[in-house]
């Protein structure tokens, strides 16, 4: 796979670059420079979300780098954002998207994802909670939210819509009502959570899969001291030595070779650059399956909260919580 084919084609005909820049946990003060550096290094895919609370600063980077006489044409950039859980009510969907467009200083998005299948109480508090720490939920049917997202495509405000953190049953549920079909599923995916069944399920139905936390999300807040450290995996380190690449590059190459988009986050220029340099070598078929055999179905991204002094999975009680099904 050469640099010339470093994208996948969505069912809409859009080209989606196989490597994008993640922006969760990229703080205001850092994220603008990270995005500007990534664009100058050749990235043409940026992954955003309203809940990351940094879209306004990413918009400043876009304003400086994108447009006539600024070096990069808008149509050559692929920008994703996500509808947050507090905005699932059909009346809230378009205003939420317009807020994101205003912050990002864009006229349209290439892809808008429903961030999670479960909803929180409507309003502007991103994490509405009771005094005991338990989330305040909302029970809007995600199919109604989807119908409101379809209108954004009809209005030309987004080119494609998709899902994030939905399981296979929930994807099929959306497909059963969709006039505009989901183009992408974004889920956690890396060698310890290979997602083979879910990827096959999506590919059969024409959805491209994007791997989030492709490096195991080592900078997230609720990191467990005993968790396996993906970038320290001996089998991956061995391949890194063989190819004179970093463990991160081996993992990203594995994803692109199996036609999965990956969106590593970094605010460090040298890492931003190296994460894109995965199109100048190839893993053998045996190496691809060896990395696949490291799967432990291990999830790093299970949002946790403290309730009555105890750390618990935040949304497990919501009927649309996605992670109770096998895949
Ligand atoms: N849809 C969802 O629910 C969802 C959930 C989670 C994530 N996401 C998206 O996916 C993106 C990526 O996931 P993530 O942020 O959780 O984690 P990640 O990309 O797996 O890991 C990011 C961490 O890895 C470090 N890193 C980056 N490149 C590296 C390299 N080449 N070598 C060593 N370390 C490296 C970064 O450090 P520095 O920044 O310090 O360089 C940062 O600490 C997010 O930013 C977000 O856009 C979506």
mmCIF file of C-alpha atoms and ligand atoms in Angstrom:
data_model
loop_
_atom_site.group_PDB
_atom_site.id
_atom_site.type_symbol
_atom_site.label_atom_id
_atom_site.label_comp_id
_atom_site.label_asym_id
_atom_site.label_seq_id
_atom_site.Cartn_x
_atom_site.Cartn_y
_atom_site.Cartn_z
ATOM 1 C CA UNK A 1 0.000 0.000 0.000
ATOM 2 C CA UNK A 2 1.726 3.187 -1.124
ATOM 3 C CA UNK A 3 1.185 6.749 0.012
ATOM 4 C CA UNK A 4 -0.917 7.178 -3.115
ATOM 5 C CA UNK A 5 -3.677 4.962 -1.704
ATOM 6 C CA UNK A 6 -3.708 6.269 1.832
ATOM 7 C CA UNK A 7 -7.490 6.651 1.936
ATOM 8 C CA UNK A 8 -10.673 4.555 1.844
ATOM 9 C CA UNK A 9 -13.735 5.453 -0.207
ATOM 10 C CA UNK A 10 -16.994 5.800 1.744
ATOM 11 C CA UNK A 11 -20.337 4.727 0.268
ATOM 12 C CA UNK A 12 -20.950 8.422 -0.369
ATOM 13 C CA UNK A 13 -17.929 8.495 -2.706
ATOM 14 C CA UNK A 14 -15.890 10.628 -0.255
ATOM 15 C CA UNK A 15 -12.230 9.775 0.244
ATOM 16 C CA UNK A 16 -11.444 9.279 3.928
ATOM 17 C CA UNK A 17 -7.714 9.370 4.793
ATOM 18 C CA UNK A 18 -6.619 6.217 6.626
ATOM 19 C CA UNK A 19 -4.714 8.244 9.243
ATOM 20 C CA UNK A 20 -6.276 11.183 11.030
ATOM 21 C CA UNK A 21 -5.263 13.295 14.017
ATOM 22 C CA UNK A 22 -7.176 12.611 17.245
ATOM 23 C CA UNK A 23 -7.900 15.634 19.451
ATOM 24 C CA UNK A 24 -9.415 14.285 22.687
ATOM 25 C CA UNK A 25 -7.342 15.479 25.695
ATOM 26 C CA UNK A 26 -5.418 17.903 23.465
ATOM 27 C CA UNK A 27 -5.807 20.907 25.693
ATOM 28 C CA UNK A 28 -6.666 24.388 24.598
ATOM 29 C CA UNK A 29 -3.237 26.006 24.411
ATOM 30 C CA UNK A 30 -1.821 22.909 22.687
ATOM 31 C CA UNK A 31 -4.374 21.773 20.176
ATOM 32 C CA UNK A 32 -4.131 24.672 17.733
ATOM 33 C CA UNK A 33 -0.392 24.146 17.270
ATOM 34 C CA UNK A 34 -0.879 20.365 17.038
ATOM 35 C CA UNK A 35 -3.456 20.738 14.252
ATOM 36 C CA UNK A 36 -1.376 23.326 12.395
ATOM 37 C CA UNK A 37 1.682 21.104 12.623
ATOM 38 C CA UNK A 38 -0.306 18.059 11.468
ATOM 39 C CA UNK A 39 -1.673 19.938 8.457
ATOM 40 C CA UNK A 40 1.825 21.087 7.518
ATOM 41 C CA UNK A 41 3.104 17.500 7.891
ATOM 42 C CA UNK A 42 0.494 16.240 5.422
ATOM 43 C CA UNK A 43 -2.491 15.178 7.559
ATOM 44 C CA UNK A 44 -5.790 15.758 5.786
ATOM 45 C CA UNK A 45 -8.093 14.170 8.388
ATOM 46 C CA UNK A 46 -8.858 15.658 11.809
ATOM 47 C CA UNK A 47 -11.108 13.951 14.373
ATOM 48 C CA UNK A 48 -13.004 16.347 16.650
ATOM 49 C CA UNK A 49 -15.962 16.283 19.043
ATOM 50 C CA UNK A 50 -18.026 18.887 20.840
ATOM 51 C CA UNK A 51 -17.380 17.178 24.176
ATOM 52 C CA UNK A 52 -13.605 17.606 23.831
ATOM 53 C CA UNK A 53 -14.271 21.311 24.497
ATOM 54 C CA UNK A 54 -11.488 22.420 22.163
ATOM 55 C CA UNK A 55 -13.264 22.870 18.828
ATOM 56 C CA UNK A 56 -13.016 26.678 18.931
ATOM 57 C CA UNK A 57 -9.242 26.465 19.084
ATOM 58 C CA UNK A 58 -9.113 23.837 16.330
ATOM 59 C CA UNK A 59 -11.210 26.287 14.307
ATOM 60 C CA UNK A 60 -8.463 28.899 14.663
ATOM 61 C CA UNK A 61 -6.003 26.458 13.107
ATOM 62 C CA UNK A 62 -8.433 25.777 10.250
ATOM 63 C CA UNK A 63 -8.969 29.495 9.719
ATOM 64 C CA UNK A 64 -5.221 30.050 9.388
ATOM 65 C CA UNK A 65 -4.477 27.060 7.146
ATOM 66 C CA UNK A 66 -7.549 26.252 5.044
ATOM 67 C CA UNK A 67 -9.044 28.186 2.166
ATOM 68 C CA UNK A 68 -8.134 30.196 -0.896
ATOM 69 C CA UNK A 69 -4.454 31.309 -0.855
ATOM 70 C CA UNK A 70 -3.763 29.457 2.417
ATOM 71 C CA UNK A 71 -2.188 26.308 1.016
ATOM 72 C CA UNK A 72 -4.917 23.716 1.679
ATOM 73 C CA UNK A 73 -8.272 23.607 -0.064
ATOM 74 C CA UNK A 74 -11.293 22.878 2.100
ATOM 75 C CA UNK A 75 -12.306 20.026 -0.210
ATOM 76 C CA UNK A 76 -8.954 18.313 0.433
ATOM 77 C CA UNK A 77 -9.547 18.146 4.191
ATOM 78 C CA UNK A 78 -11.709 15.529 5.962
ATOM 79 C CA UNK A 79 -13.178 16.812 9.233
ATOM 80 C CA UNK A 80 -15.203 14.643 11.606
ATOM 81 C CA UNK A 81 -17.114 15.817 14.667
ATOM 82 C CA UNK A 82 -19.582 14.179 17.032
ATOM 83 C CA UNK A 83 -23.007 14.894 18.469
ATOM 84 C CA UNK A 84 -22.764 14.776 22.266
ATOM 85 C CA UNK A 85 -25.042 12.707 24.514
ATOM 86 C CA UNK A 86 -26.926 15.759 25.821
ATOM 87 C CA UNK A 87 -28.052 16.652 22.278
ATOM 88 C CA UNK A 88 -29.930 13.515 21.167
ATOM 89 C CA UNK A 89 -33.372 15.116 21.238
ATOM 90 C CA UNK A 90 -34.280 15.660 17.555
ATOM 91 C CA UNK A 91 -34.811 19.397 18.167
ATOM 92 C CA UNK A 92 -31.283 19.729 19.590
ATOM 93 C CA UNK A 93 -29.408 18.043 16.734
ATOM 94 C CA UNK A 94 -29.161 20.872 14.215
ATOM 95 C CA UNK A 95 -28.336 23.553 16.829
ATOM 96 C CA UNK A 96 -25.569 21.278 18.187
ATOM 97 C CA UNK A 97 -24.104 20.809 14.721
ATOM 98 C CA UNK A 98 -24.313 24.554 14.036
ATOM 99 C CA UNK A 99 -22.426 25.240 17.268
ATOM 100 C CA UNK A 100 -19.691 22.829 16.176
ATOM 101 C CA UNK A 101 -19.530 24.394 12.691
ATOM 102 C CA UNK A 102 -19.284 27.861 14.257
ATOM 103 C CA UNK A 103 -16.490 26.744 16.586
ATOM 104 C CA UNK A 104 -14.577 24.933 13.845
ATOM 105 C CA UNK A 105 -15.211 27.887 11.493
ATOM 106 C CA UNK A 106 -16.394 25.580 8.741
ATOM 107 C CA UNK A 107 -19.420 25.687 6.435
ATOM 108 C CA UNK A 108 -19.842 21.903 6.492
ATOM 109 C CA UNK A 109 -18.452 18.734 8.077
ATOM 110 C CA UNK A 110 -17.288 15.728 6.107
ATOM 111 C CA UNK A 111 -18.641 13.361 8.767
ATOM 112 C CA UNK A 112 -20.886 13.792 11.802
ATOM 113 C CA UNK A 113 -21.112 10.873 14.246
ATOM 114 C CA UNK A 114 -23.550 10.111 17.033
ATOM 115 C CA UNK A 115 -20.939 9.869 19.808
ATOM 116 C CA UNK A 116 -22.716 7.189 21.920
ATOM 117 C CA UNK A 117 -26.016 5.290 21.636
ATOM 118 C CA UNK A 118 -27.183 6.460 25.077
ATOM 119 C CA UNK A 119 -28.327 9.984 25.902
ATOM 120 C CA UNK A 120 -27.868 12.277 28.897
ATOM 121 C CA UNK A 121 -30.353 14.824 30.201
ATOM 122 C CA UNK A 122 -30.887 17.663 27.692
ATOM 123 C CA UNK A 123 -29.072 20.917 28.285
ATOM 124 C CA UNK A 124 -25.676 22.562 28.196
ATOM 125 C CA UNK A 125 -24.121 20.695 31.114
ATOM 126 C CA UNK A 126 -21.999 18.080 29.310
ATOM 127 C CA UNK A 127 -22.118 15.636 32.247
ATOM 128 C CA UNK A 128 -25.391 16.186 34.150
ATOM 129 C CA UNK A 129 -25.194 14.319 37.464
ATOM 130 C CA UNK A 130 -27.218 13.851 40.613
ATOM 131 C CA UNK A 131 -25.588 14.879 43.906
ATOM 132 C CA UNK A 132 -24.680 11.194 44.519
ATOM 133 C CA UNK A 133 -22.593 11.219 41.308
ATOM 134 C CA UNK A 134 -25.019 9.176 39.180
ATOM 135 C CA UNK A 135 -25.590 10.505 35.658
ATOM 136 C CA UNK A 136 -28.933 12.036 34.727
ATOM 137 C CA UNK A 137 -30.003 10.132 31.617
ATOM 138 C CA UNK A 138 -32.423 10.760 28.793
ATOM 139 C CA UNK A 139 -34.193 7.994 26.900
ATOM 140 C CA UNK A 140 -34.572 9.480 23.414
ATOM 141 C CA UNK A 141 -34.550 6.653 20.876
ATOM 142 C CA UNK A 142 -31.291 6.883 18.905
ATOM 143 C CA UNK A 143 -33.299 6.123 15.754
ATOM 144 C CA UNK A 144 -35.140 9.441 16.228
ATOM 145 C CA UNK A 145 -31.773 11.155 16.675
ATOM 146 C CA UNK A 146 -30.590 9.465 13.493
ATOM 147 C CA UNK A 147 -33.585 10.798 11.532
ATOM 148 C CA UNK A 148 -32.667 14.312 12.685
ATOM 149 C CA UNK A 149 -29.057 13.738 11.595
ATOM 150 C CA UNK A 150 -30.279 12.688 8.137
ATOM 151 C CA UNK A 151 -31.767 16.166 7.723
ATOM 152 C CA UNK A 152 -28.284 17.662 8.145
ATOM 153 C CA UNK A 153 -27.149 15.746 5.049
ATOM 154 C CA UNK A 154 -30.227 16.934 3.109
ATOM 155 C CA UNK A 155 -29.365 20.532 4.080
ATOM 156 C CA UNK A 156 -25.748 20.172 2.935
ATOM 157 C CA UNK A 157 -24.395 20.852 6.432
ATOM 158 C CA UNK A 158 -22.638 17.483 6.605
ATOM 159 C CA UNK A 159 -21.501 15.209 3.775
ATOM 160 C CA UNK A 160 -21.905 11.939 5.676
ATOM 161 C CA UNK A 161 -23.262 10.703 8.987
ATOM 162 C CA UNK A 162 -22.198 7.777 11.105
ATOM 163 C CA UNK A 163 -22.101 6.110 14.501
ATOM 164 C CA UNK A 164 -19.650 5.768 17.331
ATOM 165 C CA UNK A 165 -19.643 3.190 20.141
ATOM 166 C CA UNK A 166 -22.674 1.352 18.708
ATOM 167 C CA UNK A 167 -22.704 -2.459 18.883
ATOM 168 C CA UNK A 168 -23.696 -4.691 15.938
ATOM 169 C CA UNK A 169 -27.341 -4.967 17.056
ATOM 170 C CA UNK A 170 -27.660 -1.197 17.432
ATOM 171 C CA UNK A 171 -26.051 -0.623 14.006
ATOM 172 C CA UNK A 172 -28.630 -2.924 12.405
ATOM 173 C CA UNK A 173 -31.386 -1.153 14.319
ATOM 174 C CA UNK A 174 -30.303 2.177 12.791
ATOM 175 C CA UNK A 175 -29.957 0.568 9.349
ATOM 176 C CA UNK A 176 -33.566 -0.670 9.635
ATOM 177 C CA UNK A 177 -34.861 2.937 9.573
ATOM 178 C CA UNK A 178 -32.086 4.748 7.721
ATOM 179 C CA UNK A 179 -32.806 6.633 4.514
ATOM 180 C CA UNK A 180 -29.256 7.972 4.684
ATOM 181 C CA UNK A 181 -27.098 5.005 5.639
ATOM 182 C CA UNK A 182 -24.313 5.339 8.213
ATOM 183 C CA UNK A 183 -20.983 5.648 6.385
ATOM 184 C CA UNK A 184 -18.645 5.017 9.320
ATOM 185 C CA UNK A 185 -18.549 3.292 12.691
ATOM 186 C CA UNK A 186 -15.939 4.708 15.066
ATOM 187 C CA UNK A 187 -15.003 2.361 17.927
ATOM 188 C CA UNK A 188 -12.104 1.562 20.194
ATOM 189 C CA UNK A 189 -9.804 -0.764 18.286
ATOM 190 C CA UNK A 190 -6.166 -1.871 18.675
ATOM 191 C CA UNK A 191 -4.277 -5.161 18.981
ATOM 192 C CA UNK A 192 -5.719 -5.832 22.480
ATOM 193 C CA UNK A 193 -9.280 -5.151 21.186
ATOM 194 C CA UNK A 194 -9.064 -6.324 17.592
ATOM 195 C CA UNK A 195 -12.849 -6.089 16.928
ATOM 196 C CA UNK A 196 -12.702 -8.706 14.142
ATOM 197 C CA UNK A 197 -16.414 -9.616 14.287
ATOM 198 C CA UNK A 198 -17.585 -6.010 14.457
ATOM 199 C CA UNK A 199 -15.328 -4.999 11.554
ATOM 200 C CA UNK A 200 -16.644 -7.900 9.436
ATOM 201 C CA UNK A 201 -20.215 -6.916 10.374
ATOM 202 C CA UNK A 202 -19.618 -3.317 9.258
ATOM 203 C CA UNK A 203 -17.705 -4.137 6.108
ATOM 204 C CA UNK A 204 -20.537 -6.460 4.994
ATOM 205 C CA UNK A 205 -22.959 -3.547 5.389
ATOM 206 C CA UNK A 206 -20.788 -0.953 3.656
ATOM 207 C CA UNK A 207 -19.599 0.938 6.748
ATOM 208 C CA UNK A 208 -15.942 1.913 7.091
ATOM 209 C CA UNK A 209 -14.514 1.352 10.584
ATOM 210 C CA UNK A 210 -12.386 3.963 12.332
ATOM 211 C CA UNK A 211 -10.188 2.786 15.215
ATOM 212 C CA UNK A 212 -10.146 5.170 18.144
ATOM 213 C CA UNK A 213 -7.547 4.969 20.926
ATOM 214 C CA UNK A 214 -5.406 3.008 18.450
ATOM 215 C CA UNK A 215 -2.355 3.292 20.755
ATOM 216 C CA UNK A 216 -4.210 2.296 23.923
ATOM 217 C CA UNK A 217 -4.965 5.846 25.102
ATOM 218 C CA UNK A 218 -2.099 6.038 27.628
ATOM 219 C CA UNK A 219 -2.917 9.651 28.627
ATOM 220 C CA UNK A 220 -6.512 9.187 29.756
ATOM 221 C CA UNK A 221 -7.549 10.158 33.258
ATOM 222 C CA UNK A 222 -9.015 6.899 34.592
ATOM 223 C CA UNK A 223 -5.998 4.774 33.626
ATOM 224 C CA UNK A 224 -5.729 1.664 35.785
ATOM 225 C CA UNK A 225 -2.264 0.941 37.277
ATOM 226 C CA UNK A 226 -2.535 -2.790 36.387
ATOM 227 C CA UNK A 227 -3.736 -2.377 32.814
ATOM 228 C CA UNK A 228 -1.718 -3.896 29.948
ATOM 229 C CA UNK A 229 0.459 -1.308 28.190
ATOM 230 C CA UNK A 230 -0.051 -1.744 24.469
ATOM 231 C CA UNK A 231 3.044 0.194 23.363
ATOM 232 C CA UNK A 232 5.179 -2.113 25.566
ATOM 233 C CA UNK A 233 3.851 -5.324 23.962
ATOM 234 C CA UNK A 234 6.937 -7.495 23.224
ATOM 235 C CA UNK A 235 5.591 -8.897 19.918
ATOM 236 C CA UNK A 236 5.054 -5.366 18.634
ATOM 237 C CA UNK A 237 8.407 -4.107 19.902
ATOM 238 C CA UNK A 238 10.119 -6.949 18.030
ATOM 239 C CA UNK A 239 8.467 -5.932 14.767
ATOM 240 C CA UNK A 240 9.389 -2.306 15.444
ATOM 241 C CA UNK A 241 13.039 -3.327 15.657
ATOM 242 C CA UNK A 242 12.806 -5.396 12.475
ATOM 243 C CA UNK A 243 11.397 -2.501 10.434
ATOM 244 C CA UNK A 244 13.251 0.328 12.251
ATOM 245 C CA UNK A 245 9.877 1.809 13.132
ATOM 246 C CA UNK A 246 8.253 2.626 16.473
ATOM 247 C CA UNK A 247 5.683 0.340 18.158
ATOM 248 C CA UNK A 248 3.044 3.000 17.350
ATOM 249 C CA UNK A 249 3.914 2.845 13.655
ATOM 250 C CA UNK A 250 3.645 -0.975 13.633
ATOM 251 C CA UNK A 251 0.195 -0.795 15.212
ATOM 252 C CA UNK A 252 -1.013 1.913 12.824
ATOM 253 C CA UNK A 253 0.377 0.021 9.824
ATOM 254 C CA UNK A 254 -1.523 -3.092 10.976
ATOM 255 C CA UNK A 255 -4.765 -1.117 11.009
ATOM 256 C CA UNK A 256 -4.328 0.495 7.598
ATOM 257 C CA UNK A 257 -3.290 -2.822 6.081
ATOM 258 C CA UNK A 258 -6.597 -4.343 7.209
ATOM 259 C CA UNK A 259 -8.468 -1.305 5.841
ATOM 260 C CA UNK A 260 -9.294 0.267 9.170
ATOM 261 C CA UNK A 261 -8.891 4.046 9.551
ATOM 262 C CA UNK A 262 -6.893 5.094 12.649
ATOM 263 C CA UNK A 263 -6.885 8.438 14.478
ATOM 264 C CA UNK A 264 -3.916 8.572 16.878
ATOM 265 C CA UNK A 265 -3.870 11.620 19.143
ATOM 266 C CA UNK A 266 -0.675 13.513 19.772
ATOM 267 C CA UNK A 267 0.360 17.051 20.606
ATOM 268 C CA UNK A 268 4.064 16.221 20.100
ATOM 269 C CA UNK A 269 5.381 17.215 16.649
ATOM 270 C CA UNK A 270 7.781 14.245 16.284
ATOM 271 C CA UNK A 271 4.981 11.785 17.127
ATOM 272 C CA UNK A 272 2.425 13.527 14.933
ATOM 273 C CA UNK A 273 4.893 13.157 12.072
ATOM 274 C CA UNK A 274 5.830 9.532 12.736
ATOM 275 C CA UNK A 275 2.203 8.456 13.064
ATOM 276 C CA UNK A 276 1.677 9.466 9.424
ATOM 277 C CA UNK A 277 4.810 7.681 8.234
ATOM 278 C CA UNK A 278 3.237 4.258 7.874
ATOM 279 C CA UNK A 279 2.910 4.071 4.095
ATOM 280 C CA UNK A 280 6.550 3.289 3.280
ATOM 281 C CA UNK A 281 6.686 -0.309 4.562
ATOM 282 C CA UNK A 282 4.484 -3.405 4.708
ATOM 283 C CA UNK A 283 3.916 -6.124 7.283
ATOM 284 C CA UNK A 284 3.778 -9.688 5.987
ATOM 285 C CA UNK A 285 0.486 -11.591 6.158
ATOM 286 C CA UNK A 286 1.901 -13.688 9.032
ATOM 287 C CA UNK A 287 2.831 -10.532 10.936
ATOM 288 C CA UNK A 288 -0.661 -9.096 10.416
ATOM 289 C CA UNK A 289 -2.204 -12.277 11.817
ATOM 290 C CA UNK A 290 0.346 -12.428 14.646
ATOM 291 C CA UNK A 291 -0.680 -8.919 15.758
ATOM 292 C CA UNK A 292 -4.337 -10.017 15.460
ATOM 293 C CA UNK A 293 -3.581 -12.963 17.770
ATOM 294 C CA UNK A 294 -2.634 -10.555 20.588
ATOM 295 C CA UNK A 295 -6.345 -9.773 21.011
ATOM 296 C CA UNK A 296 -7.559 -9.927 24.644
ATOM 297 C CA UNK A 297 -10.913 -8.133 24.105
ATOM 298 C CA UNK A 298 -9.468 -5.522 26.456
ATOM 299 C CA UNK A 299 -11.275 -2.182 26.551
ATOM 300 C CA UNK A 300 -9.361 0.887 27.715
ATOM 301 C CA UNK A 301 -12.320 3.215 27.123
ATOM 302 C CA UNK A 302 -14.987 2.427 29.692
ATOM 303 C CA UNK A 303 -15.978 5.815 31.141
ATOM 304 C CA UNK A 304 -15.888 5.539 34.930
ATOM 305 C CA UNK A 305 -17.326 7.731 37.672
ATOM 306 C CA UNK A 306 -17.161 7.774 41.442
ATOM 307 C CA UNK A 307 -20.491 7.006 43.124
ATOM 308 C CA UNK A 308 -20.523 7.005 46.923
ATOM 309 C CA UNK A 309 -16.732 6.817 46.934
ATOM 310 C CA UNK A 310 -16.646 3.789 44.578
ATOM 311 C CA UNK A 311 -15.372 3.806 40.982
ATOM 312 C CA UNK A 312 -18.048 2.300 38.673
ATOM 313 C CA UNK A 313 -18.718 2.077 34.911
ATOM 314 C CA UNK A 314 -20.547 5.317 34.222
ATOM 315 C CA UNK A 315 -23.331 4.313 31.851
ATOM 316 C CA UNK A 316 -23.764 0.568 32.383
ATOM 317 C CA UNK A 317 -27.311 1.054 33.733
ATOM 318 C CA UNK A 318 -28.575 2.863 30.637
ATOM 319 C CA UNK A 319 -30.646 0.523 28.395
ATOM 320 C CA UNK A 320 -28.632 1.604 25.347
ATOM 321 C CA UNK A 321 -25.233 0.974 26.977
ATOM 322 C CA UNK A 322 -23.399 -0.733 24.097
ATOM 323 C CA UNK A 323 -20.827 -2.952 25.745
ATOM 324 C CA UNK A 324 -22.987 -5.750 27.162
ATOM 325 C CA UNK A 325 -23.470 -7.471 23.775
ATOM 326 C CA UNK A 326 -20.637 -9.740 22.564
ATOM 327 C CA UNK A 327 -19.808 -7.247 19.788
HETATM 328 N N1 LIG B 1 -15.604 8.107 19.617
HETATM 329 C C1 LIG B 1 -15.162 8.006 20.846
HETATM 330 O O1 LIG B 1 -15.893 7.739 21.812
HETATM 331 C C2 LIG B 1 -13.698 8.216 21.094
HETATM 332 C C3 LIG B 1 -13.133 7.775 22.307
HETATM 333 C C4 LIG B 1 -11.776 7.921 22.498
HETATM 334 C C5 LIG B 1 -11.008 8.514 21.508
HETATM 335 N N2 LIG B 1 -11.575 8.995 20.358
HETATM 336 C C6 LIG B 1 -10.757 9.674 19.307
HETATM 337 O O2 LIG B 1 -9.602 8.876 19.049
HETATM 338 C C7 LIG B 1 -8.439 9.654 19.270
HETATM 339 C C8 LIG B 1 -7.286 8.801 19.722
HETATM 340 O O3 LIG B 1 -7.561 8.125 20.933
HETATM 341 P P1 LIG B 1 -6.934 8.517 22.340
HETATM 342 O O4 LIG B 1 -6.673 9.965 22.370
HETATM 343 O O5 LIG B 1 -7.823 7.934 23.361
HETATM 344 O O6 LIG B 1 -5.577 7.700 22.449
HETATM 345 P P2 LIG B 1 -4.387 7.200 21.518
HETATM 346 O O7 LIG B 1 -4.333 7.929 20.243
HETATM 347 O O8 LIG B 1 -4.446 5.725 21.525
HETATM 348 O O9 LIG B 1 -3.149 7.611 22.441
HETATM 349 C C9 LIG B 1 -2.797 8.958 22.658
HETATM 350 C C10 LIG B 1 -1.553 8.959 23.558
HETATM 351 O O10 LIG B 1 -0.473 8.320 22.870
HETATM 352 C C11 LIG B 1 0.647 9.193 22.815
HETATM 353 N N3 LIG B 1 1.274 8.991 21.504
HETATM 354 C C12 LIG B 1 0.855 9.433 20.298
HETATM 355 N N4 LIG B 1 1.668 9.035 19.311
HETATM 356 C C13 LIG B 1 2.650 8.316 19.904
HETATM 357 C C14 LIG B 1 3.787 7.642 19.402
HETATM 358 N N5 LIG B 1 4.079 7.635 18.115
HETATM 359 N N6 LIG B 1 4.580 6.991 20.304
HETATM 360 C C15 LIG B 1 4.289 7.001 21.637
HETATM 361 N N7 LIG B 1 3.220 7.617 22.170
HETATM 362 C C16 LIG B 1 2.392 8.271 21.293
HETATM 363 C C17 LIG B 1 0.091 10.585 22.995
HETATM 364 O O11 LIG B 1 1.040 11.435 23.604
HETATM 365 P P3 LIG B 1 1.292 12.990 23.260
HETATM 366 O O12 LIG B 1 -0.002 13.626 22.876
HETATM 367 O O13 LIG B 1 1.831 13.513 24.556
HETATM 368 O O14 LIG B 1 2.292 13.009 22.163
HETATM 369 C C18 LIG B 1 -1.054 10.331 23.956
HETATM 370 O O15 LIG B 1 -0.585 10.212 25.282
HETATM 371 C C19 LIG B 1 -8.911 10.680 20.323
HETATM 372 O O16 LIG B 1 -8.009 11.727 20.502
HETATM 373 C C20 LIG B 1 -10.252 11.048 19.757
HETATM 374 O O17 LIG B 1 -10.104 11.932 18.655
HETATM 375 C C21 LIG B 1 -12.909 8.823 20.136
#
